[in-house]
mmCIF file of C-alpha atoms in Angstrom:
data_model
loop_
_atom_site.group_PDB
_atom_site.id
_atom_site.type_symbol
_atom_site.label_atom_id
_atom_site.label_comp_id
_atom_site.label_asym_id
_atom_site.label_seq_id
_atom_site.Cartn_x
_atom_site.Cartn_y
_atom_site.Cartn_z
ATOM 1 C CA UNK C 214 76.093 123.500 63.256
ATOM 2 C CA UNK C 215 79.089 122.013 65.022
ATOM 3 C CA UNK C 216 81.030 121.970 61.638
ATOM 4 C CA UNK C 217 80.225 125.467 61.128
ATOM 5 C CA UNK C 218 80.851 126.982 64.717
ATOM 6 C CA UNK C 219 83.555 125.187 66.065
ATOM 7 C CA UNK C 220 85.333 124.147 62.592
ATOM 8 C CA UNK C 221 88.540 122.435 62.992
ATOM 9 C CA UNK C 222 88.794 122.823 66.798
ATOM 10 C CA UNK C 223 86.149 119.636 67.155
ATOM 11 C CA UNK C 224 88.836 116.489 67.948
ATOM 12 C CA UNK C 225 87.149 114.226 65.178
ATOM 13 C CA UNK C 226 86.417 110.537 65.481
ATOM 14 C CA UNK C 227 89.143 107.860 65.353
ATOM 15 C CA UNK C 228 89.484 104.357 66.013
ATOM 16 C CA UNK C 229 92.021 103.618 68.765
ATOM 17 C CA UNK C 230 92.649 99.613 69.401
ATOM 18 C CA UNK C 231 95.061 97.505 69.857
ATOM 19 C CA UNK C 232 96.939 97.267 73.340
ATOM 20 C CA UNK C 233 99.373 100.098 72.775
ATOM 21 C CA UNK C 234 96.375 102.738 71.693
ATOM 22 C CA UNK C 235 95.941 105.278 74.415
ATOM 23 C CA UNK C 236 94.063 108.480 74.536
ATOM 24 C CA UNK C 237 95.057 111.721 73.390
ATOM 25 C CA UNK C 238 97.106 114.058 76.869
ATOM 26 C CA UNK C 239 95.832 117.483 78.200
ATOM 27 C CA UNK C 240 98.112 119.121 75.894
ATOM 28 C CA UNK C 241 96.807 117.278 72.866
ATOM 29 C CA UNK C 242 93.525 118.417 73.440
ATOM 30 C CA UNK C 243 94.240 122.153 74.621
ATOM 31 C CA UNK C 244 92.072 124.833 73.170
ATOM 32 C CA UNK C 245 89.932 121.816 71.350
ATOM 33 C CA UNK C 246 86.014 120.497 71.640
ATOM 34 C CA UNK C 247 85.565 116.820 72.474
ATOM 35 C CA UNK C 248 81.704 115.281 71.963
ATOM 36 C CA UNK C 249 80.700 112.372 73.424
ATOM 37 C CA UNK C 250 77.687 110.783 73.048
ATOM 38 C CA UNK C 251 76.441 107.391 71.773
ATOM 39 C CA UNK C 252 76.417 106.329 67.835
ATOM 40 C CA UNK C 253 73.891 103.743 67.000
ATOM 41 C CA UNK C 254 73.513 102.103 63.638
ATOM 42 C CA UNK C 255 70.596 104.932 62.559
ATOM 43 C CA UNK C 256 72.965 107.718 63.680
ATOM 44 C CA UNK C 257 73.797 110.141 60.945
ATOM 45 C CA UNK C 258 77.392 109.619 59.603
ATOM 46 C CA UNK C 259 78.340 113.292 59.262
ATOM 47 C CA UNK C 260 77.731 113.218 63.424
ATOM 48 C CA UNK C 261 79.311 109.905 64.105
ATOM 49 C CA UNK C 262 82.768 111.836 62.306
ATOM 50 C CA UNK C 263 82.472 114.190 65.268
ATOM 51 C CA UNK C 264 82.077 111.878 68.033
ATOM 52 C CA UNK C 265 85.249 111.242 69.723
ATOM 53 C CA UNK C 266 84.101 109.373 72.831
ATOM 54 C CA UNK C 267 81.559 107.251 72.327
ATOM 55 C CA UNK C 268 79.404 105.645 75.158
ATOM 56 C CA UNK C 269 79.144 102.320 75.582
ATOM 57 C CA UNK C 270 77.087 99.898 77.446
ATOM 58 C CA UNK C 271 78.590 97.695 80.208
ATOM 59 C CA UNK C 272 78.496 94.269 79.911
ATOM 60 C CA UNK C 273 80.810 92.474 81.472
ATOM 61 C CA UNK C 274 84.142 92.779 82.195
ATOM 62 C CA UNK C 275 85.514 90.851 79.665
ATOM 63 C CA UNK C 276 83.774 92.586 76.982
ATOM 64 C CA UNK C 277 85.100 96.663 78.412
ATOM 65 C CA UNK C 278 88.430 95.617 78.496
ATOM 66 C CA UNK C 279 88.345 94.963 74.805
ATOM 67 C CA UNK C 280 87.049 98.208 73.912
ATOM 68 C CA UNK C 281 88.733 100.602 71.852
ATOM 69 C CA UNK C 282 90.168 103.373 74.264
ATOM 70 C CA UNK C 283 87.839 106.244 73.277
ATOM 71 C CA UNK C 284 84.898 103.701 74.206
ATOM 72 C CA UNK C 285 83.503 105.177 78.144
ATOM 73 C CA UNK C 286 81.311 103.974 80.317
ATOM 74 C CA UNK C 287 78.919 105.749 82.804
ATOM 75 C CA UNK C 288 77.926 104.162 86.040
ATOM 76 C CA UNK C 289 75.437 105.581 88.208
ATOM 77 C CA UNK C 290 77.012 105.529 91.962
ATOM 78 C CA UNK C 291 74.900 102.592 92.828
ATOM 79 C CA UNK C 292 76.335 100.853 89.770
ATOM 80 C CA UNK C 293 79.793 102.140 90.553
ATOM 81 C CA UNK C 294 79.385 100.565 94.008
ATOM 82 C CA UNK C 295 78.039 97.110 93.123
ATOM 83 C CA UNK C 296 81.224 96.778 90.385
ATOM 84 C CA UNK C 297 83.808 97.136 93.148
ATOM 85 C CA UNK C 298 81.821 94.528 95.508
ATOM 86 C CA UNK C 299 80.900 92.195 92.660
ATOM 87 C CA UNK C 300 82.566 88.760 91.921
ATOM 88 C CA UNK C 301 82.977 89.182 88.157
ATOM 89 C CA UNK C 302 80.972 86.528 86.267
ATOM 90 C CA UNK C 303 82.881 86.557 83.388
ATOM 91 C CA UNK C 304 86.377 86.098 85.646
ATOM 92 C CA UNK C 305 87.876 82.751 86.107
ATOM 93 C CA UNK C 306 89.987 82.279 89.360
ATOM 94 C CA UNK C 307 93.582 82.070 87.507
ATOM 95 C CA UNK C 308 92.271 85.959 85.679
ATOM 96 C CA UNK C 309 90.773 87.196 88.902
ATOM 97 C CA UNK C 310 94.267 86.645 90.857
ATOM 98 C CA UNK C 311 95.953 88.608 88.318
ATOM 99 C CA UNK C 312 96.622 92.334 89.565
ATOM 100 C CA UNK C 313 95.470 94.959 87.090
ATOM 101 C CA UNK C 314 98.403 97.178 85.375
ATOM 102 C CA UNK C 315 100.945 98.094 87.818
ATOM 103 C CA UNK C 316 98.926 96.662 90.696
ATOM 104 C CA UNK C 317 101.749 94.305 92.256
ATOM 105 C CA UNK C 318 99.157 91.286 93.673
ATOM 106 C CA UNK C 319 101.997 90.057 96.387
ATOM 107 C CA UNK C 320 102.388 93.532 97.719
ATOM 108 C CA UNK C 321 101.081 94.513 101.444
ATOM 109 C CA UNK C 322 98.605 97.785 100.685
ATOM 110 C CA UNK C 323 97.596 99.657 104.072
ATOM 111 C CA UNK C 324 95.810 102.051 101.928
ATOM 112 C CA UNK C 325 93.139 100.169 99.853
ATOM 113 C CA UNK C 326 92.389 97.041 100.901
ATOM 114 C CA UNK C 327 91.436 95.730 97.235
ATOM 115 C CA UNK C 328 89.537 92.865 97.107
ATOM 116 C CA UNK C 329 91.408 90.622 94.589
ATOM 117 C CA UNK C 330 88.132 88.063 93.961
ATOM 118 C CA UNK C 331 85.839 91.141 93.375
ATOM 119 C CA UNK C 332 84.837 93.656 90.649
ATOM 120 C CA UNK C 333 87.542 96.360 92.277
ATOM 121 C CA UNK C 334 90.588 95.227 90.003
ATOM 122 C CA UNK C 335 89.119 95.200 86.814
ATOM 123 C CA UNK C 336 87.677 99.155 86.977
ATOM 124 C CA UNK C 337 91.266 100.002 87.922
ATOM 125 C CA UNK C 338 92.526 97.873 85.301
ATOM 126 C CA UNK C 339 89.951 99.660 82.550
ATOM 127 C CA UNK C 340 90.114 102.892 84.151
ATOM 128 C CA UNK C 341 94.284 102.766 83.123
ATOM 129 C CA UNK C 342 93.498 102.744 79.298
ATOM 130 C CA UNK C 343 89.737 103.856 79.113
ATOM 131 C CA UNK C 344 87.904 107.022 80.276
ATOM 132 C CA UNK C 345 84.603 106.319 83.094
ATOM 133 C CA UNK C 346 82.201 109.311 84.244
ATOM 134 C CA UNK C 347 80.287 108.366 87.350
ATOM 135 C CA UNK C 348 76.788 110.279 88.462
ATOM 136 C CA UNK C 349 74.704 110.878 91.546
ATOM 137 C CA UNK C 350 71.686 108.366 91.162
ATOM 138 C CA UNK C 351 68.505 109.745 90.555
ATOM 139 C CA UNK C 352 66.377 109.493 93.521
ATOM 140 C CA UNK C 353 68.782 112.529 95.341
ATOM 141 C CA UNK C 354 65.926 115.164 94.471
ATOM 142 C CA UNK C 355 67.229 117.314 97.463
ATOM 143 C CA UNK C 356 70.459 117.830 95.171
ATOM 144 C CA UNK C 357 72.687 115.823 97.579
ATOM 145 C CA UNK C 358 75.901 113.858 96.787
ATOM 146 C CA UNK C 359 77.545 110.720 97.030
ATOM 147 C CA UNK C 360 81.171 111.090 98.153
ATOM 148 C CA UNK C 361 83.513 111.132 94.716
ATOM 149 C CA UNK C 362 86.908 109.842 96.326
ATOM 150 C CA UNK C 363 85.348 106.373 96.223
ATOM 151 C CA UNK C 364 85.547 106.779 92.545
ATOM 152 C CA UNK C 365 88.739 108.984 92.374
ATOM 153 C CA UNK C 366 90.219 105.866 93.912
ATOM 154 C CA UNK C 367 89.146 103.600 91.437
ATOM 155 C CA UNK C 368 90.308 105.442 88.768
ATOM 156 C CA UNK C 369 86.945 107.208 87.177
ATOM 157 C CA UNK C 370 88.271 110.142 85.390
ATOM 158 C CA UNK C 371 85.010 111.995 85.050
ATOM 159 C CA UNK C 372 83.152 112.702 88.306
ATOM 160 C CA UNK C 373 79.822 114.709 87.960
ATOM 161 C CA UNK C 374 78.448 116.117 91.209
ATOM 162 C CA UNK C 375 75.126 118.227 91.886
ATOM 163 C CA UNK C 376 76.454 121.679 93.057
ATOM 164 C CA UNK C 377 73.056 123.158 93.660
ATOM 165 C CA UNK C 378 74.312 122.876 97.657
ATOM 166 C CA UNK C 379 77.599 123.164 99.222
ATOM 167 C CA UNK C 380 78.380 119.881 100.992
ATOM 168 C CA UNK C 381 81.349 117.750 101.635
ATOM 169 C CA UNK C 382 81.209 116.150 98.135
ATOM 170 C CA UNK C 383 81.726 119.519 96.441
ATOM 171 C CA UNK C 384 84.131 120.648 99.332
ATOM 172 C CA UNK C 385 86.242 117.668 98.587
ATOM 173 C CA UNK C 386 85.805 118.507 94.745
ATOM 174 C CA UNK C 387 87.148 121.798 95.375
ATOM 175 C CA UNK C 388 89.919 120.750 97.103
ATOM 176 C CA UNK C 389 90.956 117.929 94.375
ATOM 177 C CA UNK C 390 90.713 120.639 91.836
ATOM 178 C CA UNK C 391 92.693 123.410 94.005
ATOM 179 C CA UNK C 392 95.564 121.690 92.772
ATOM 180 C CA UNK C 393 97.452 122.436 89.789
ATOM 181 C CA UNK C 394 96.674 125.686 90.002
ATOM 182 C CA UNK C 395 93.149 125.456 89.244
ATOM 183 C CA UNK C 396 94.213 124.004 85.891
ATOM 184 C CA UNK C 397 91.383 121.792 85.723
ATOM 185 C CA UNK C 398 93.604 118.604 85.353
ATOM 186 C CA UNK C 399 94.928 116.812 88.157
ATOM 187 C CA UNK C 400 97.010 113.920 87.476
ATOM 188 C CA UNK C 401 95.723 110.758 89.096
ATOM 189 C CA UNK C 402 98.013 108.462 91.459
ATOM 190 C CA UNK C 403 100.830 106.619 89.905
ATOM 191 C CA UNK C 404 98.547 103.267 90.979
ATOM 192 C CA UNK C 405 95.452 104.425 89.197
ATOM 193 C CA UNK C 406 97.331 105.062 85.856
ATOM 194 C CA UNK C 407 98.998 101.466 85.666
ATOM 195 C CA UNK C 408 103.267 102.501 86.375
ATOM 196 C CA UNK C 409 104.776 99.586 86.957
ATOM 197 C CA UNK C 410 105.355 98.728 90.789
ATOM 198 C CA UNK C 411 102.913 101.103 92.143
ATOM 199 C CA UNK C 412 101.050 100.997 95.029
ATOM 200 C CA UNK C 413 98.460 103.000 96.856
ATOM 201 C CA UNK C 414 100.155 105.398 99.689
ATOM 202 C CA UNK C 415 99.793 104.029 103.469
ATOM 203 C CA UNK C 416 96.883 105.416 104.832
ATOM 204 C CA UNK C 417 97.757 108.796 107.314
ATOM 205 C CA UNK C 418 97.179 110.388 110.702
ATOM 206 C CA UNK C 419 96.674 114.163 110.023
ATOM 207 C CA UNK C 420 97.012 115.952 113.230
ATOM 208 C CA UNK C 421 95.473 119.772 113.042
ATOM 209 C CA UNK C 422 95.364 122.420 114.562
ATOM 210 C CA UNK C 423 93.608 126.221 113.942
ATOM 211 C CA UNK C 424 95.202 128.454 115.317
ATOM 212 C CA UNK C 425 93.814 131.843 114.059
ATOM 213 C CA UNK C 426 91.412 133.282 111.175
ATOM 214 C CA UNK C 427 92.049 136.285 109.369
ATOM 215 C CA UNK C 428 89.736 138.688 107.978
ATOM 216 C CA UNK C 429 86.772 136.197 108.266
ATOM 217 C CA UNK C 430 83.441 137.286 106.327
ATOM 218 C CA UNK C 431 80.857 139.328 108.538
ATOM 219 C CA UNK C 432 77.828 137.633 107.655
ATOM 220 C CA UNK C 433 76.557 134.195 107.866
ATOM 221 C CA UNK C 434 73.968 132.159 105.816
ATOM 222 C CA UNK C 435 70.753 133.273 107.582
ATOM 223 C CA UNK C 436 70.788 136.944 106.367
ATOM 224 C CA UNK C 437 67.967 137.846 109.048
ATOM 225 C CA UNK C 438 70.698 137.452 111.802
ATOM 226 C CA UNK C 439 73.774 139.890 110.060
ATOM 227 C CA UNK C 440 76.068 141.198 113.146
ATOM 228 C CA UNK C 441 78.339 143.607 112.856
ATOM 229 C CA UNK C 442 80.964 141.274 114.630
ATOM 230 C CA UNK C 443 80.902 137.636 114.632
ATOM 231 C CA UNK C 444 81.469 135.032 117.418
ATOM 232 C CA UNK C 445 83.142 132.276 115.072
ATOM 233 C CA UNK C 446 84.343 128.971 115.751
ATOM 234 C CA UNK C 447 85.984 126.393 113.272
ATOM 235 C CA UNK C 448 84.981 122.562 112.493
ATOM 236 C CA UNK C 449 87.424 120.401 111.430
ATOM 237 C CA UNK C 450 86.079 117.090 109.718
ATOM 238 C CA UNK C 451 87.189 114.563 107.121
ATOM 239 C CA UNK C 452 86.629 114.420 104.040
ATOM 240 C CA UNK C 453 86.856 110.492 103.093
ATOM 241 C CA UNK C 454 84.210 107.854 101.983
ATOM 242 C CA UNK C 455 80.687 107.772 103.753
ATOM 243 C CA UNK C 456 79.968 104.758 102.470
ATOM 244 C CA UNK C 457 82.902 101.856 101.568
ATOM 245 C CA UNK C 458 81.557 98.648 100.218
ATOM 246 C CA UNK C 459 82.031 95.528 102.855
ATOM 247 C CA UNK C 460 85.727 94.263 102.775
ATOM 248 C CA UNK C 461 86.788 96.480 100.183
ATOM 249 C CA UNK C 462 87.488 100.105 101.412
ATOM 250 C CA UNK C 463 86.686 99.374 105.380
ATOM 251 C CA UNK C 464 88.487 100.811 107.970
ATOM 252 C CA UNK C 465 91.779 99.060 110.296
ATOM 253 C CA UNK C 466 91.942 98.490 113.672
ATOM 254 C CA UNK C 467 94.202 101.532 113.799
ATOM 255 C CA UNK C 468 91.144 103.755 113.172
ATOM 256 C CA UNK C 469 89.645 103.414 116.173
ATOM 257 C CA UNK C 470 92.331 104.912 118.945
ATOM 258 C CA UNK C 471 91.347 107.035 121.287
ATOM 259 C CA UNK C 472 91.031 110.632 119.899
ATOM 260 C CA UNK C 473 91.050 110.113 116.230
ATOM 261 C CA UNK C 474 87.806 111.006 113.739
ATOM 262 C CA UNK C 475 87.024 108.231 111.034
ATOM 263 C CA UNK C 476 84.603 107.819 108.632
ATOM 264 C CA UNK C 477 83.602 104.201 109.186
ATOM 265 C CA UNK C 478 81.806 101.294 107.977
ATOM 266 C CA UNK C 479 78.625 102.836 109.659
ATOM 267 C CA UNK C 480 78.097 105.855 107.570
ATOM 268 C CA UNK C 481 79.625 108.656 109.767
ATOM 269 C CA UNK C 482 81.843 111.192 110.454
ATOM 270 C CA UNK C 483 83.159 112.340 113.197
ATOM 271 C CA UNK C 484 83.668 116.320 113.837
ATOM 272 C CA UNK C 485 85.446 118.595 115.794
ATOM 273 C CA UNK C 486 85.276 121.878 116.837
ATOM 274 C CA UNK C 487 87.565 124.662 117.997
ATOM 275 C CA UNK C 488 86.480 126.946 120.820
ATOM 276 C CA UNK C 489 84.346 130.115 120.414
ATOM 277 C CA UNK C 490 86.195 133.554 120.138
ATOM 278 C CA UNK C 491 83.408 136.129 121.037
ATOM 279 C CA UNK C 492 83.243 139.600 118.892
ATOM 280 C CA UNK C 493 86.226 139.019 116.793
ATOM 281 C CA UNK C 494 86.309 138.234 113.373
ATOM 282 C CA UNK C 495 89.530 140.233 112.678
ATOM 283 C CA UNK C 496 92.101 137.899 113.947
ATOM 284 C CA UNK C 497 90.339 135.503 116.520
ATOM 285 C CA UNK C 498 92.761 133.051 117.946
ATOM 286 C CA UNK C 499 91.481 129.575 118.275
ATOM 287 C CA UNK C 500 94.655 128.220 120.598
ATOM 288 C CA UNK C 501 92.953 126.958 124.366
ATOM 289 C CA UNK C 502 94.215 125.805 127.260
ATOM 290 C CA UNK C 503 91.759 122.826 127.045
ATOM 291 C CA UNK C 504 92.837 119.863 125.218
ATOM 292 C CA UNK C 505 89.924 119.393 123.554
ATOM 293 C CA UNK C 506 89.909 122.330 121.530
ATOM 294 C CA UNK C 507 93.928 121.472 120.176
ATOM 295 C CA UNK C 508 95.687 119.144 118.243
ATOM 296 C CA UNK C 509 92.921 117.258 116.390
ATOM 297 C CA UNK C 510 93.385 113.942 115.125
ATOM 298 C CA UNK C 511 91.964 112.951 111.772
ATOM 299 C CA UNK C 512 92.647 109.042 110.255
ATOM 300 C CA UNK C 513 92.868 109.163 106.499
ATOM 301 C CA UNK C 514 92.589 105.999 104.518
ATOM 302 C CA UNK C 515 92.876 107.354 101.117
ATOM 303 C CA UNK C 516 95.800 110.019 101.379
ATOM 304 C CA UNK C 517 96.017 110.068 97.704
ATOM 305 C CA UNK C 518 92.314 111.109 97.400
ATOM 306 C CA UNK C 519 91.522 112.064 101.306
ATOM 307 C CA UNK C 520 90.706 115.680 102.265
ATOM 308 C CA UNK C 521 90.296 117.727 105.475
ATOM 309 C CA UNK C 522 87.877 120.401 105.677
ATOM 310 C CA UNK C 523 86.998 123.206 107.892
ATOM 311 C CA UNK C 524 83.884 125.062 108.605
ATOM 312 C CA UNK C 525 83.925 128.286 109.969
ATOM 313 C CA UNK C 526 80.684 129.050 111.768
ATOM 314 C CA UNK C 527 79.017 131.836 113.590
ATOM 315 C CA UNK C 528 77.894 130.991 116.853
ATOM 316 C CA UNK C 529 74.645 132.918 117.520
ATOM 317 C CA UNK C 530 71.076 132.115 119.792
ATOM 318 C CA UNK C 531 69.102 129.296 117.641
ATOM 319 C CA UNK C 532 70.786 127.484 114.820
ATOM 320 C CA UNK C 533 74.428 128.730 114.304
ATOM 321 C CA UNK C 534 75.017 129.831 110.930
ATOM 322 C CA UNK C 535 77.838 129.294 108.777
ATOM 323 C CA UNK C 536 80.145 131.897 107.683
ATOM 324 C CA UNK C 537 83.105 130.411 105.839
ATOM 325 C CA UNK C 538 84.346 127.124 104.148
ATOM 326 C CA UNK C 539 87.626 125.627 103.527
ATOM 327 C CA UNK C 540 89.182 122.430 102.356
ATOM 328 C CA UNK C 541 92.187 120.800 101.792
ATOM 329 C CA UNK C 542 93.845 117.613 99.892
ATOM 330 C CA UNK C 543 95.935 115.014 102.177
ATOM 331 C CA UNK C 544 98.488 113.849 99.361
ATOM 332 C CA UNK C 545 99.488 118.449 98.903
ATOM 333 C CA UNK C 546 99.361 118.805 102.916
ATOM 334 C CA UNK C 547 103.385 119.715 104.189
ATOM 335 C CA UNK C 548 104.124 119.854 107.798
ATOM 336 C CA UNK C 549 104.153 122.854 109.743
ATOM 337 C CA UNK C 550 102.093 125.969 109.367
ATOM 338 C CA UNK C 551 99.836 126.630 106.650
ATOM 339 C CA UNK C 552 97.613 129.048 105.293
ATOM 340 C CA UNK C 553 94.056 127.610 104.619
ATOM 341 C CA UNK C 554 92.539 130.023 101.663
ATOM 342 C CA UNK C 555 88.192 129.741 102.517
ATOM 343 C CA UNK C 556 84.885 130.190 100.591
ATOM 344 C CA UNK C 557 82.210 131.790 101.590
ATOM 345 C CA UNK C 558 78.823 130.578 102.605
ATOM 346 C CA UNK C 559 77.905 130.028 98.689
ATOM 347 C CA UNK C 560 80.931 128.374 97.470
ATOM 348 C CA UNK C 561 82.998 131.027 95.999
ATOM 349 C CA UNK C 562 86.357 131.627 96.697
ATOM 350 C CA UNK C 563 87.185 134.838 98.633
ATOM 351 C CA UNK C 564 90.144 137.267 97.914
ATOM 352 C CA UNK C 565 93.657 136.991 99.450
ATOM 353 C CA UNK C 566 94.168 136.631 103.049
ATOM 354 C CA UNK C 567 90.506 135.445 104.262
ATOM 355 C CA UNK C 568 91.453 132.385 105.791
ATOM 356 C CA UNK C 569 92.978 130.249 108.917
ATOM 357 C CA UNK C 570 96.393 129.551 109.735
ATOM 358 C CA UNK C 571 96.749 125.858 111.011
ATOM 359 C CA UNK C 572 99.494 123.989 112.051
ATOM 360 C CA UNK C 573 99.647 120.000 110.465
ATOM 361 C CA UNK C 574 101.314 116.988 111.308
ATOM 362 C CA UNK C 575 101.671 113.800 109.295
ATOM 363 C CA UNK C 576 102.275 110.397 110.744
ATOM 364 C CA UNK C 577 101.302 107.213 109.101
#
C-alpha cells in the first residue's frame, strides 16, 4: 500500500554509521514521506526497506551513542526528566567530565546550569547526531501538558503535545513554530547542534509593556455571556519550565529581585496583569498612571527556548472569560515597539491587525 500510494516519494531505509554519518537536512527530505516505526526480527522485509527511522530501546548511554543516526529514541516526560537528573551508570568519572560536542566543560554558562556528573550531557551529546521525540505521560487524561522547552533545551527534536486544550505548552509551541515563517522547521541553538565553542545564551530580563490592542475579538469563551463591547485586560506571564529537575535547570539568585516573575523550583508562575479598559475593544489603551500596571518584569532562563505570553481577557461579573491569546519567543524579541499578532479563544490565528502593540526591553 505504501509502495503503491506514495511510490518513490517514501525516503527508503539506509544504514548510517560511522562517526561522520549524519541525517538527511530539511531540504533533503522536502516533498518526501519518512516512516518510523520499530523492525523486529519477524518484521516483514519488504516493510523494514521502508523504514527510515527506526525506534530503538534505551539502554544506557553507552549503548545510544553507538547507534546508527537514523536509530531514535522516545522518552515519556517522566523518562525525559529522570535522564537529565540521573548519574549515568554506564559513565566513568574521566567520560562524565568530558563536555558533549561543542559543549566547552571550562566555560561559565548563566543560562543552563548543566550538571556535568548527571544524565544532562549525554542527551545533548546524542541529541547532536541522533533524532529523540518526547511525549506527555499517560496518566494526563484531562489532556494537559508538560512544558516542551525543558526538552527543546536538551536537544529533543520531536516534541508531541496534547492540543485538545489551549495552555501554555501549546502557547509556547506556537510561538517556537511562529518562526521561520511558519515553515515548520526551526533550527535549534548553535549549543544543541554540537558547533564548536558554543554555549547556551545568558539568561534575560524581558521588560514589557502593553500598551494598546487593536481590533480585539468581541466574544469570549463562555458564549452565554457575548457583549456587544468588551471590558478587556491583558496578562502577561512566562512561558519557561514548570518543573526543572534539582541542580540542573534551577533558578539564580538574580531571579528573585523585587518585581520580576519566575518560574521557580516550586512549580509556579508568576502573572501579571494590565489594567481594565471598560467598553472598548477597538483600540483600548492599557498605559496607567499606576506602576503596577507598566513596565513588567519577566526573568528568562532559557532565552534560546523562553517565551512570553499574553492573555487577553474579558472582565465580566463571575469568572472572566478569555477573549484572545498571544505568544512570543525570547531569542526573535528586538527592542522597542512591537506588534504582538493573537489567537483567539480556540487557538487559531486571527487575520491581520488583531493584536497588541507592546513596547520590550532586553537586559541580561
Amino acid at each position: 500500500l505504501f509502495v503503491s500510494k506514495l511510490g518513490r516519494d517514501i525516503v527508503p531505509y539506509k544504514q548510517l554509521s560511522g562517526p561522520k554519518a549524519q541525517l538527511p537536512s530539511p531540504k533533503e527530505l522536502m516533498n518526501k514521506f519518512i516512516i518510523k516505526c520499530k523492525v523486529k526480527d519477524e518484521s516483514p522485509p519488504e516493510l523494514a526497506k521502508l523504514v527510515f527511522l527506526r525506534g530503538a530501546k534505551f539502554k544506557d548511554w553507552n549503548n545510544s551513542l553507538a547507534l546508527d543516526v537514523n536509530d531514535m529514541h522516545s522518552f515519556s516526560e517522566s523518562k525525559l526528566e529522570s535522564l537529565i537528573d540521573k548519574v549515568p551508570e554506564d559513565s566513568s568519572p574521566s567520560v562524565d567530565k568530558q563536555a558533549p560536542v561543542g559543549i566547552d566543560a571550562d566555560a561559565e554558562v548563566d543560562s543552563l546550569a548543566f550538571n556535568v556528573d548527571g544524565g544532562a550531557r549525554k542527551l545533548l551529546e546524542y541529541n547532536a547526531r541522533h533524532l529523540s521525540r518526547v511525549y506527555p505521560k499517560g496518566t494526563r487524561v484531562g489532556s494537559d501538558n508538560y512544558d516542551p522547552s525543558l526538552a527543546w533545551d536538551y536537544g529533543c527534536q520531536v516534541v508531541a503535545l496534547n492540543f485538545q486544550t489551549i495552555n501554555p505548552a501549546t502557547l509556547s509551541n506556537y510561538a517556537m513554530f511562529s518562526q521561520n515563517s511558519n515553515a515548520g522547521y526551526v533550527l535549534q541553538p548553535d549549543y544543541v547542534r554540537g558547533l564548536k565553542d558554543a554555549k547556551p545564551k545568558k539568561s534575560v530580563v524581558v521588560t514589557v509593556q502593553v500598551v494598546m490592542g487593536y481590533n480585539l475579538p468581541s466574544y469570549s469563551n463562555d458564549a452565554s455571556r457575548k457583549q456587544d463591547v468588551m471590558n478587556p485586560y491583558v496578562i502577561v506571564e512566562c512561558g519557561t519550565h514548570k518543573k526543572k529537575p534539582e541542580g540542573v535547570l534551577g533558578p539564580g539568585p538574580a531571579s528573585m529581585a523585587a518585581g520580576i516573575a519566575v518560574d521557580n523550583i516550586s512549580n509556579y508562575i508568576h502573572e501579571m496583569r494590565t489594567k481594565t479598559v471598560k467598553q472598548n475593544d477597538l483600540d483600548p489603551v492599557f498605559l496607567s498612571d499606576d506602576p503596577k500596571y507598566n513596565n513588567f518584569q519577566v526573568f528568562v532562563e532559557s532565552r534560546d527556548t523562553g517565551s512570553i505570553h499574553f492573555r487577553v481577557m474579558n472582565e465580566i461579573i463571575g469568572k472572566d472569560g478569555i477573549i484572545a491569546y498571544g505568544a512570543v519567543m525570547v531569542r526573535s524579541l528586538r527592542p522597542g515597539y512591537r506588534f504582538v499578532p493573537l489567537l483567539d479563544n480556540q487557538g487559531k490565528p486571527l487575520r491581520a491587525m488583531h493584536g497588541l502593540l507592546c513596547h520590550f526591553k532586553l537586559s541580561e
